[in-house]
CSV table of C-alpha atoms in Angstrom, one decimal:
chain,number,residue,atom,x,y,z
A,268,MET,CA,4.4,6.4,34.6
A,269,ASN,CA,2.7,3.1,33.8
A,270,SER,CA,5.2,0.4,32.9
A,271,SER,CA,3.2,-0.7,29.9
A,272,GLU,CA,3.4,2.7,28.2
A,273,LEU,CA,6.0,3.4,25.5
A,274,VAL,CA,8.4,6.2,26.2
A,275,PRO,CA,10.5,8.1,23.6
A,276,ALA,CA,14.0,6.6,23.0
A,277,GLY,CA,15.6,9.9,24.0
A,278,SER,CA,14.2,10.0,27.5
A,279,PHE,CA,16.6,7.5,29.1
A,280,CYS,CA,20.2,6.2,28.8
A,281,TRP,CA,20.7,3.1,26.6
A,282,ASN,CA,24.0,2.2,28.3
A,283,GLU,CA,23.4,-0.9,30.5
A,284,ASP,CA,26.6,-0.1,32.5
A,285,CYS,CA,25.3,3.4,33.4
A,286,PRO,CA,23.8,4.0,36.9
A,287,ASP,CA,21.0,5.9,35.2
A,288,TYR,CA,20.2,3.1,32.7
A,289,GLY,CA,16.5,3.0,32.0
A,290,LYS,CA,15.6,5.9,34.3
A,291,ILE,CA,12.9,7.8,32.5
A,292,ASP,CA,13.3,11.6,32.4
A,293,GLY,CA,16.1,11.6,35.0
A,294,GLY,CA,17.5,14.8,33.7
A,295,ASN,CA,20.7,13.1,32.6
A,296,ILE,CA,20.0,13.2,28.8
A,297,VAL,CA,21.0,16.3,26.8
A,298,LYS,CA,20.9,17.2,23.2
A,299,TYR,CA,24.3,16.7,21.6
A,300,GLY,CA,24.1,17.9,18.0
A,301,ARG,CA,22.8,16.2,14.9
A,302,THR,CA,24.0,13.4,12.5
A,303,GLY,CA,24.8,14.2,8.9
A,304,LYS,CA,21.2,13.1,8.0
A,305,GLY,CA,19.7,15.4,10.6
A,306,THR,CA,18.9,12.9,13.3
A,307,GLN,CA,19.1,14.4,16.8
A,308,ARG,CA,22.1,13.0,18.8
A,309,LEU,CA,21.8,12.7,22.6
A,310,LYS,CA,24.3,12.3,25.4
A,311,CYS,CA,24.0,10.9,28.9
A,312,LYS,CA,25.6,13.3,31.4
A,313,THR,CA,26.1,10.4,33.9
A,314,CYS,CA,28.2,8.0,31.7
A,315,GLY,CA,29.1,10.3,28.7
A,316,LYS,CA,27.7,7.8,26.1
A,317,THR,CA,26.0,9.2,23.0
A,318,PHE,CA,23.1,7.8,21.0
A,319,VAL,CA,20.5,9.0,18.5
A,320,GLU,CA,16.9,9.8,19.3
A,321,ASN,CA,15.6,7.0,17.0
A,322,LYS,CA,17.5,4.2,18.7
A,323,GLY,CA,15.1,1.3,19.4
A,324,THR,CA,12.7,2.3,16.6
A,325,ILE,CA,12.2,1.0,13.1
A,326,PHE,CA,13.9,4.1,11.8
A,327,TYR,CA,17.2,3.4,13.5
A,328,GLY,CA,20.1,2.9,11.1
A,329,LEU,CA,18.0,3.5,8.0
A,330,HIS,CA,19.3,5.7,5.2
A,331,HIS,CA,15.9,7.4,4.5
A,332,SER,CA,14.1,9.9,6.7
A,333,GLN,CA,11.3,9.0,9.0
A,334,ASP,CA,8.9,11.2,6.9
A,335,GLU,CA,9.9,9.4,3.6
A,336,ILE,CA,9.4,5.9,5.2
A,337,LEU,CA,6.0,6.9,6.7
A,338,GLU,CA,4.9,8.4,3.3
A,339,CYS,CA,5.7,5.1,1.5
A,340,LEU,CA,3.9,3.1,4.2
A,341,ALA,CA,0.9,5.4,3.8
A,342,MET,CA,1.0,4.9,0.0
A,343,LEU,CA,0.9,1.2,0.6
A,344,ALA,CA,-2.1,1.6,2.9
A,345,GLU,CA,-3.8,3.6,0.2
A,346,ARG,CA,-3.4,0.5,-2.1
A,347,ASN,CA,-0.6,1.8,-4.2
A,348,SER,CA,1.6,-1.0,-5.6
A,349,LEU,CA,5.3,-1.4,-4.8
A,350,ALA,CA,6.0,-0.6,-8.5
A,351,SER,CA,4.1,2.6,-8.4
A,352,ILE,CA,5.9,3.7,-5.2
A,353,HIS,CA,9.2,3.0,-7.0
A,354,ARG,CA,8.1,5.1,-10.0
A,355,ILE,CA,6.9,8.0,-7.8
A,356,LYS,CA,9.5,8.0,-5.0
A,357,GLY,CA,12.5,6.3,-6.7
A,358,ILE,CA,12.8,3.9,-3.8
A,359,LYS,CA,13.4,0.2,-4.6
A,360,GLU,CA,10.5,-2.2,-4.1
A,361,GLU,CA,12.6,-4.4,-1.9
A,362,THR,CA,13.5,-1.5,0.3
A,363,VAL,CA,9.8,-0.6,0.9
A,364,MET,CA,9.0,-4.2,1.6
A,365,SER,CA,11.8,-4.4,4.2
A,366,TRP,CA,10.3,-1.2,5.9
A,367,LEU,CA,6.9,-2.9,5.9
A,368,ARG,CA,8.3,-6.0,7.5
A,369,LYS,CA,10.1,-4.0,10.2
A,370,ALA,CA,6.9,-1.9,10.7
A,371,ALA,CA,5.0,-5.1,11.3
A,372,ASN,CA,7.0,-5.6,14.5
A,373,HIS,CA,6.0,-2.1,15.7
A,374,VAL,CA,2.4,-2.0,14.7
A,375,LYS,CA,1.1,0.2,17.6
A,376,GLU,CA,3.7,3.0,17.0
A,377,ILE,CA,3.5,3.0,13.2
A,378,GLU,CA,-0.3,3.1,13.3
A,379,ALA,CA,-0.3,6.0,15.6
A,380,LEU,CA,2.1,7.9,13.4
A,381,LEU,CA,0.2,7.1,10.2
A,382,LEU,CA,-3.2,8.0,11.6
A,383,ALA,CA,-1.8,11.3,12.9
A,384,LYS,CA,0.0,12.4,9.8
A,385,TYR,CA,-2.1,11.0,6.9
A,386,ASP,CA,-5.8,10.7,6.1
A,387,LEU,CA,-6.0,7.0,6.6
A,388,THR,CA,-8.6,4.7,8.1
A,389,ARG,CA,-8.3,1.7,10.3
A,390,VAL,CA,-9.6,-0.4,7.4
A,391,GLN,CA,-6.8,0.7,5.2
A,392,LEU,CA,-4.2,-0.1,7.9
A,393,ASP,CA,-5.8,-3.5,8.5
A,394,ALA,CA,-5.5,-4.2,4.8
A,395,MET,CA,-1.8,-3.2,4.8
A,396,TRP,CA,-1.1,-5.5,7.8
A,397,THR,CA,-2.9,-8.3,6.0
A,398,TYR,CA,-0.8,-7.7,2.9
A,399,VAL,CA,2.4,-8.0,4.9
A,400,GLY,CA,1.1,-11.2,6.6
A,401,HIS,CA,0.5,-12.9,3.3
A,402,LYS,CA,3.4,-11.6,1.3
A,403,GLY,CA,5.8,-14.3,0.3
A,404,GLU,CA,3.5,-17.2,1.4
A,405,LYS,CA,3.0,-19.9,-1.2
A,406,VAL,CA,-0.2,-21.8,-1.2
A,407,VAL,CA,0.0,-25.3,-2.5
A,408,ILE,CA,-3.2,-26.7,-3.9
A,409,GLN,CA,-3.1,-30.4,-4.2
A,410,LYS,CA,-4.8,-31.9,-7.3
A,411,THR,CA,-5.9,-35.4,-7.5
A,412,GLN,CA,-5.4,-36.9,-10.9
A,413,THR,CA,-7.3,-39.8,-12.2
A,414,GLU,CA,-5.4,-41.7,-14.7
A,415,ALA,CA,-6.9,-44.0,-17.3
A,416,ALA,CA,-5.2,-45.5,-20.3
A,417,SER,CA,-6.3,-44.1,-23.5
A,418,GLY,CA,-9.3,-46.0,-24.9
A,419,VAL,CA,-9.9,-48.0,-21.7
A,420,GLU,CA,-13.3,-47.8,-20.2
A,421,ARG,CA,-13.6,-46.8,-16.5
A,422,ARG,CA,-15.9,-48.8,-14.3
């Protein structure tokens, strides 16, 4: 496999002390039940450590499902406001913004998921990334004031 390709988080052991650490598809990873939220748990047969399939992704440790997060990001790409997403989905605006900021660090993976699952265009995704790039920036426009005393003529 090409070293520049991304591999699923569940295809190798995450334990740095394991002899099979980082070995892709070594046959040492087996399914090991699900979490309370339904995320697949995995176990390394070599070291016995367990982890979840979304470790190392933007979905790791979040309280909402991957589908719900992607749906909100798709709604943003379709130019829905944060307030409208809050009204429709019941998810706080700050939460959606934090997902968007996290997604900005995983653009390639998120774009692939959004393009595969939703009827979005590259232009819509570019607009979304531009939005996250400008969110929170304050532009300072300097004004030059000319002062003159009242009733005094300028020369």
